[in-house]
mmCIF file of C-alpha atoms in Angstrom:
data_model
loop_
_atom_site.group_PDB
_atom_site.id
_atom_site.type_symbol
_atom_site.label_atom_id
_atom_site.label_comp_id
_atom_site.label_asym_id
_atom_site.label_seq_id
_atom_site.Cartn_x
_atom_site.Cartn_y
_atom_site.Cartn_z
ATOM 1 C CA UNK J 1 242.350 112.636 83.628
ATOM 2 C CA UNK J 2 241.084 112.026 79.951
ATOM 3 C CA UNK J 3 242.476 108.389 80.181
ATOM 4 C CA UNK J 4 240.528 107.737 83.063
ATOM 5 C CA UNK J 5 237.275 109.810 82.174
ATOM 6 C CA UNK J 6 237.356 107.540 78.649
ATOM 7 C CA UNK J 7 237.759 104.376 80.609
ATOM 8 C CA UNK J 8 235.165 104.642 82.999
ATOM 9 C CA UNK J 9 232.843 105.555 80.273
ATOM 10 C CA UNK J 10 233.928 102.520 78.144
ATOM 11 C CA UNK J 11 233.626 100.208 81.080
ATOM 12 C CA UNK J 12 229.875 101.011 81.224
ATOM 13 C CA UNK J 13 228.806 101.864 77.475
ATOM 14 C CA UNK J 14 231.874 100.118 75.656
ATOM 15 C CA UNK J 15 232.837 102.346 73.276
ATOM 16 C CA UNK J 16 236.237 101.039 71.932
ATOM 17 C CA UNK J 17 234.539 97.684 70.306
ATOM 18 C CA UNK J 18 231.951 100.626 68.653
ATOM 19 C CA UNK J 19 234.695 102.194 67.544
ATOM 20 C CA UNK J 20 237.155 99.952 66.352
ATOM 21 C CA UNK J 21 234.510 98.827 64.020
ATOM 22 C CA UNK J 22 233.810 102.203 62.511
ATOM 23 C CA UNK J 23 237.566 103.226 62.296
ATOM 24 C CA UNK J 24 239.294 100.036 61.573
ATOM 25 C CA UNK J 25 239.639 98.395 58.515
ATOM 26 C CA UNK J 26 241.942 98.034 55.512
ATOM 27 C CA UNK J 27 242.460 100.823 52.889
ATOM 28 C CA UNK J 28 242.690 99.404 49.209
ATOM 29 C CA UNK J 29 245.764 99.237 47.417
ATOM 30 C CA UNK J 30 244.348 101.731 45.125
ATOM 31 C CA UNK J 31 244.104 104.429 47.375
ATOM 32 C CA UNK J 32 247.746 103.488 48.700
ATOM 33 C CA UNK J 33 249.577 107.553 50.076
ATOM 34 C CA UNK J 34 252.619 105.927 47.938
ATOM 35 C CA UNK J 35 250.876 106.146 45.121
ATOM 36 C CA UNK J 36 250.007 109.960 45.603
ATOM 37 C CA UNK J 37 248.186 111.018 42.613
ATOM 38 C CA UNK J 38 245.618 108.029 43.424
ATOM 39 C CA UNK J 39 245.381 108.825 46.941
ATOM 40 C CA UNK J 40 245.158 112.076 46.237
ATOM 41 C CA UNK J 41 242.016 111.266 43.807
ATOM 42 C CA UNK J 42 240.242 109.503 46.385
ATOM 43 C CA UNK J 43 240.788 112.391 48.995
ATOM 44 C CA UNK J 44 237.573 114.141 47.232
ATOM 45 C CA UNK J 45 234.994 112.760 49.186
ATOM 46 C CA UNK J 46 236.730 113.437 52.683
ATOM 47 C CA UNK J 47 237.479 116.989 51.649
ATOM 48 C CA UNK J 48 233.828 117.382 50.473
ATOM 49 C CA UNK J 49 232.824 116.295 53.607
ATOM 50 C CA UNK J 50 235.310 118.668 55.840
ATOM 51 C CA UNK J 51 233.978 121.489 53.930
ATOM 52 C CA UNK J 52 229.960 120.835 54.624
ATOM 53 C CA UNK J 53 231.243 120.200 58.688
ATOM 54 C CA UNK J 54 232.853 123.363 58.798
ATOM 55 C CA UNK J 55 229.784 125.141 56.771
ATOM 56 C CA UNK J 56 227.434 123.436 59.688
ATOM 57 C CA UNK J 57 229.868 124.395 62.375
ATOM 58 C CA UNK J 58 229.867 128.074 60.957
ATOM 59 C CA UNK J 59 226.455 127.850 60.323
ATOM 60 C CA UNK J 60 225.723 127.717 63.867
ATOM 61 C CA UNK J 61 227.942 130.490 64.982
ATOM 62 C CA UNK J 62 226.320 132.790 62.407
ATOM 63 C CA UNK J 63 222.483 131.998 63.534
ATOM 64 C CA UNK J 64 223.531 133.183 66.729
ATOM 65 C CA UNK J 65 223.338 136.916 65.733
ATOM 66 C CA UNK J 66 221.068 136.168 62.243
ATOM 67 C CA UNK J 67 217.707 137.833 62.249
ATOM 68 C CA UNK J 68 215.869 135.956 59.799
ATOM 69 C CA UNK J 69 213.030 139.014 59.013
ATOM 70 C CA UNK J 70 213.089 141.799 56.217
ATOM 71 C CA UNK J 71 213.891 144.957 58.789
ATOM 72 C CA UNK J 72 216.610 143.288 60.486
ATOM 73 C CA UNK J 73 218.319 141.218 58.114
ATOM 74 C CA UNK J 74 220.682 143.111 56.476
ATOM 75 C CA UNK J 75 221.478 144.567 59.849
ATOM 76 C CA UNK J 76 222.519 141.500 61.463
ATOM 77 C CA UNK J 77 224.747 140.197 58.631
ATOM 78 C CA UNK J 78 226.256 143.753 58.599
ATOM 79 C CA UNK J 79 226.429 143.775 62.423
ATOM 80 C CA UNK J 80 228.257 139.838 62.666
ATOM 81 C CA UNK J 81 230.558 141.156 60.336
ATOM 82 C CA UNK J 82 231.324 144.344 61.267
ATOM 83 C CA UNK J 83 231.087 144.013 65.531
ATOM 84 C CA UNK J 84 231.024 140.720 66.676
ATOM 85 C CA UNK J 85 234.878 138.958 67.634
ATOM 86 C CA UNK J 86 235.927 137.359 64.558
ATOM 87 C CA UNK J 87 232.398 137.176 63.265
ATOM 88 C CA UNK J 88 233.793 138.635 59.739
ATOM 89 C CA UNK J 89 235.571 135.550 59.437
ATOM 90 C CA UNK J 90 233.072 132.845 60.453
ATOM 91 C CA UNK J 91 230.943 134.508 57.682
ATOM 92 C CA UNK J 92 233.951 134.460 54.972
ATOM 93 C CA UNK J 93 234.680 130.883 55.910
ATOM 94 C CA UNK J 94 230.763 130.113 55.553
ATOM 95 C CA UNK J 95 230.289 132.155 52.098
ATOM 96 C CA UNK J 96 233.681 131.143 50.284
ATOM 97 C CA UNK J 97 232.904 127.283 52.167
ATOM 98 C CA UNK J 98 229.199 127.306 50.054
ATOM 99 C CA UNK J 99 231.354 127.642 46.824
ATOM 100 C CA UNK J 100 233.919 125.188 47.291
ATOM 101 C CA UNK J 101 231.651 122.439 48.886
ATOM 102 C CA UNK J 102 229.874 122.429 45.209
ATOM 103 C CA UNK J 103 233.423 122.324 43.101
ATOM 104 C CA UNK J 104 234.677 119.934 45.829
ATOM 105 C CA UNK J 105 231.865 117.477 45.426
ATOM 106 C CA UNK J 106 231.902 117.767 41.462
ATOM 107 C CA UNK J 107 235.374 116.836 41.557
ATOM 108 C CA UNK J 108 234.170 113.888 43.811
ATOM 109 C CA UNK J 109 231.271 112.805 41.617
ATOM 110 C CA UNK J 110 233.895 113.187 38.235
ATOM 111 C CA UNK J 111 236.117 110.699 40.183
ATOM 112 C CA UNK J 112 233.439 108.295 40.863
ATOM 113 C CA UNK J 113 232.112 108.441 37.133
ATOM 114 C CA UNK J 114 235.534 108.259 35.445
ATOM 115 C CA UNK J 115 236.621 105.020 37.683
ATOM 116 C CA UNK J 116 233.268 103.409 37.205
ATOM 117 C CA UNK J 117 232.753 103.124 40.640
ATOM 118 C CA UNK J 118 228.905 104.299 40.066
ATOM 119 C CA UNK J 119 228.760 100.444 38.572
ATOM 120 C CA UNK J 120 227.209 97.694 40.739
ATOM 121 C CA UNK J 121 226.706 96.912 43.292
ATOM 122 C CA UNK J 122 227.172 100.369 44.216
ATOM 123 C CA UNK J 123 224.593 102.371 41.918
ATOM 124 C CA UNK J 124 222.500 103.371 45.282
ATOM 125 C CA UNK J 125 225.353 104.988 46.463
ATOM 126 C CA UNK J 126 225.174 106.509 43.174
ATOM 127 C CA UNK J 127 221.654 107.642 43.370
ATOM 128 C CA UNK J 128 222.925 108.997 47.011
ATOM 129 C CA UNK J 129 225.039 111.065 46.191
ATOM 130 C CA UNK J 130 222.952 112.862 43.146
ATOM 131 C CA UNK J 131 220.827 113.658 45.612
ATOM 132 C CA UNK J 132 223.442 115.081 48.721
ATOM 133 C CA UNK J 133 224.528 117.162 45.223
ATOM 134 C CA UNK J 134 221.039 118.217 45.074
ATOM 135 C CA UNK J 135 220.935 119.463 48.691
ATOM 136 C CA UNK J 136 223.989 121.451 48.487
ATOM 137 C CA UNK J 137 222.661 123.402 45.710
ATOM 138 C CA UNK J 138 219.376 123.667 47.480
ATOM 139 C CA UNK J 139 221.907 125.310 50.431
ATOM 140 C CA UNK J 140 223.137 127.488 48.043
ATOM 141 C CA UNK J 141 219.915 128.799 46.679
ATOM 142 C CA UNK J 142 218.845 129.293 49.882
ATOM 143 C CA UNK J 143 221.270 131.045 51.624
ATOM 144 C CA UNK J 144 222.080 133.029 49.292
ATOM 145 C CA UNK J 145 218.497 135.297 49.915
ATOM 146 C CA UNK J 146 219.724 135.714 53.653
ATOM 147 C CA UNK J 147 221.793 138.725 53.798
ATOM 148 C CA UNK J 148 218.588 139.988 51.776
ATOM 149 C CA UNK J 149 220.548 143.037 50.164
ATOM 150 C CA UNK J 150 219.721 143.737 46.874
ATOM 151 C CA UNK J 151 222.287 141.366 44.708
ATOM 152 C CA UNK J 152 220.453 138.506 47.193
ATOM 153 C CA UNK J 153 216.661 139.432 46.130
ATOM 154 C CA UNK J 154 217.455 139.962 42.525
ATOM 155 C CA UNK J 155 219.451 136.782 42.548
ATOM 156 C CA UNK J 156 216.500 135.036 44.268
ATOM 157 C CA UNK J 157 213.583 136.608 42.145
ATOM 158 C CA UNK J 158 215.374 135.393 38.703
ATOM 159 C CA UNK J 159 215.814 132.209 40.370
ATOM 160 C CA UNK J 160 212.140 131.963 41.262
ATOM 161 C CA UNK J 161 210.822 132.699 37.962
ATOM 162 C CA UNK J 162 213.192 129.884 36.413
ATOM 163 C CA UNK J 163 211.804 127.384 39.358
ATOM 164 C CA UNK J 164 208.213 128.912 37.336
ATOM 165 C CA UNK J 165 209.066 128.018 34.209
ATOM 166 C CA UNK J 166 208.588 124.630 34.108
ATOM 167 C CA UNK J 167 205.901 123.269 32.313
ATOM 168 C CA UNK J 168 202.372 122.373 34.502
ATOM 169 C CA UNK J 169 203.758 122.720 38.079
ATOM 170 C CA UNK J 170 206.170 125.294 37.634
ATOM 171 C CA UNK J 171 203.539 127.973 39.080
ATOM 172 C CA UNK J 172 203.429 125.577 41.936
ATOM 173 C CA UNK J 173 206.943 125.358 42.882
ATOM 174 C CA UNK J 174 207.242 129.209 42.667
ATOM 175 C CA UNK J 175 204.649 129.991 44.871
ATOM 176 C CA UNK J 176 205.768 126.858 47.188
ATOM 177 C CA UNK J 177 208.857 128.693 47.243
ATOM 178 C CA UNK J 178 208.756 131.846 47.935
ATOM 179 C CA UNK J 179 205.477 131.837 49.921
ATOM 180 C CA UNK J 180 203.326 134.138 47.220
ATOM 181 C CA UNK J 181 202.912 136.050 44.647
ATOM 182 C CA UNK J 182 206.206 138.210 45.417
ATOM 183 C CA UNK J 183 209.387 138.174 47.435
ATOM 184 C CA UNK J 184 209.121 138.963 50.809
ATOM 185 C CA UNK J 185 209.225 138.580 54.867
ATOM 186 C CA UNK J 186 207.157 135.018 53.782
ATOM 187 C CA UNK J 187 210.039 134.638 51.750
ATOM 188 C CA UNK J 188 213.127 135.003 53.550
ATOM 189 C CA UNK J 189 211.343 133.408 56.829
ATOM 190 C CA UNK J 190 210.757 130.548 54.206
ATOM 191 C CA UNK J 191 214.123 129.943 52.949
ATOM 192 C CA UNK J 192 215.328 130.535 56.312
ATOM 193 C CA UNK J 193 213.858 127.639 57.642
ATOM 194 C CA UNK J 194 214.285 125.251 54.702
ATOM 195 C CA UNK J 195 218.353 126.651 54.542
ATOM 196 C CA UNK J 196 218.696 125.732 58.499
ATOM 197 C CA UNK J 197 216.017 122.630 59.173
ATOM 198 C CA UNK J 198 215.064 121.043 56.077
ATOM 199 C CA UNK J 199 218.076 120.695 53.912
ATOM 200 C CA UNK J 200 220.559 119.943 57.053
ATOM 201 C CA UNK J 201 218.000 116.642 57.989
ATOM 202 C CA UNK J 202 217.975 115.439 54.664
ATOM 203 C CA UNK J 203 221.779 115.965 54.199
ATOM 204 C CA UNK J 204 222.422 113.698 57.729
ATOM 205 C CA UNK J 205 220.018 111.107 56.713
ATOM 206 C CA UNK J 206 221.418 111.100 52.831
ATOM 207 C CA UNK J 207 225.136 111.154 54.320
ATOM 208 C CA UNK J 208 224.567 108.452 56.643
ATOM 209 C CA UNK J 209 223.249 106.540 54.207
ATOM 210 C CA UNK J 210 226.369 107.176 51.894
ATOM 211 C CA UNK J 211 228.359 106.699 54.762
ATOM 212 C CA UNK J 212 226.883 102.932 55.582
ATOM 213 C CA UNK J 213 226.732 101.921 52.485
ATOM 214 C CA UNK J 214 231.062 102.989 51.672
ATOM 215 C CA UNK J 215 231.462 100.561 54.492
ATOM 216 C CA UNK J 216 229.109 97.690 53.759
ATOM 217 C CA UNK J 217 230.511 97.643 49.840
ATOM 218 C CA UNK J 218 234.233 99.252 50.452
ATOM 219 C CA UNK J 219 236.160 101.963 48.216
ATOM 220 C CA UNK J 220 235.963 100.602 44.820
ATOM 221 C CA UNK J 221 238.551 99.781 42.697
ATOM 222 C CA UNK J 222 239.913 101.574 39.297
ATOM 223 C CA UNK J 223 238.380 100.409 36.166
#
């Protein structure tokens, strides 16, 4: 039934030409599974990018209950992981996930820098991937405030007043990110929206971008 479902879409939209050319084509000796400790090395970048699927794929689930204002906030986190079916661990795969998609990806960007593959042609695909590094912080920083219990806000407010520390604009930045003068439902509606539109656009745009250009230049080699 899936056979023939597949076929009669690929007789009218041809899809295996499509993806042949996305899936096929030759792994490096480098990153050869008999050398394991090199293809293990290069396995960085796929893991990284597991983790931030299943974070988005979590994500999802979670904003399905989430009740992104001051009164209900806490509630809702409390209630998806106290009531809902298996909702305590969507949100444990999510919260541990935010953590390990940051020491996954600086494992990445160490391999990259220590087999000079940031060199040309590829240091756009450098630049890239600074700034995907930059978005998954931003997810961090953001999400974090959500649950909005009281490690969350302190967290947040210290955070805030380091964003206002920086010299001529800092003021700027604070108030541009938490909405005022002071922490509140501006606030958490704020980073709500940034955690769940913002940051996930510029992270599909930045990764296909990363993504093309892997393809167009290949895995690099070792130094």
């Amino acid at each position: 039934m899936l056979k023939k479902t597949y076929d009669w879409i690929d007789e009218r939209l041809g899809v295996t030409p499509i993806w042949r050319d996305i899936a096929d084509h030759e792994v490096p000796a480098h990153v050869n599974p008999a050398n394991k400790m090199s293809a293990f090395i290069y396995c960085f970048g796929g893991l990284t990018f597991l983790i931030i699927t299943t974070q988005i794929i979590s994500g999802m689930f979670l904003a399905m209950y989430y009740v992104p204002d001051i009164i209900n906030a806490y509630k809702s986190v409390k209630y998806i992981t106290d009531e809902v079916m298996l909702g305590n661990i969507v949100r444990g795969m999510h919260f541990w996930g935010a953590s390990l998609v940051i020491i996954m990806m600086f494992l990445h960007m160490l391999r990259v820098f220590f087999t000079g593959s940031y060199k040309a042609p590829r240091e756009l695909n450098w630049v890239v991937g600074v700034l995907i590094f930059m978005v998954v912080m931003g997810f961090g920083f953001t999400g974090y405030l959500l649950p909005w219990d009281q490690k969350a806000y302190w967290a947040t407010a210290v955070g805030a007043k380091i964003a206002g520390s920086v010299p001529f604009i800092g003021k700027y930045i604070q108030i541009l990110l938490i909405g005022g003068a002071d922490l509140g439902a501006t606030t958490l509606t704020r980073f709500f929206a940034i955690h769940v539109f913002f940051l996930p656009a510029a992270l599909l745009v930045l990764l296909g971008l990363h993504f093309f250009m892997i393809r167009k230049q290949g895995i690099s080699g070792p130094l």
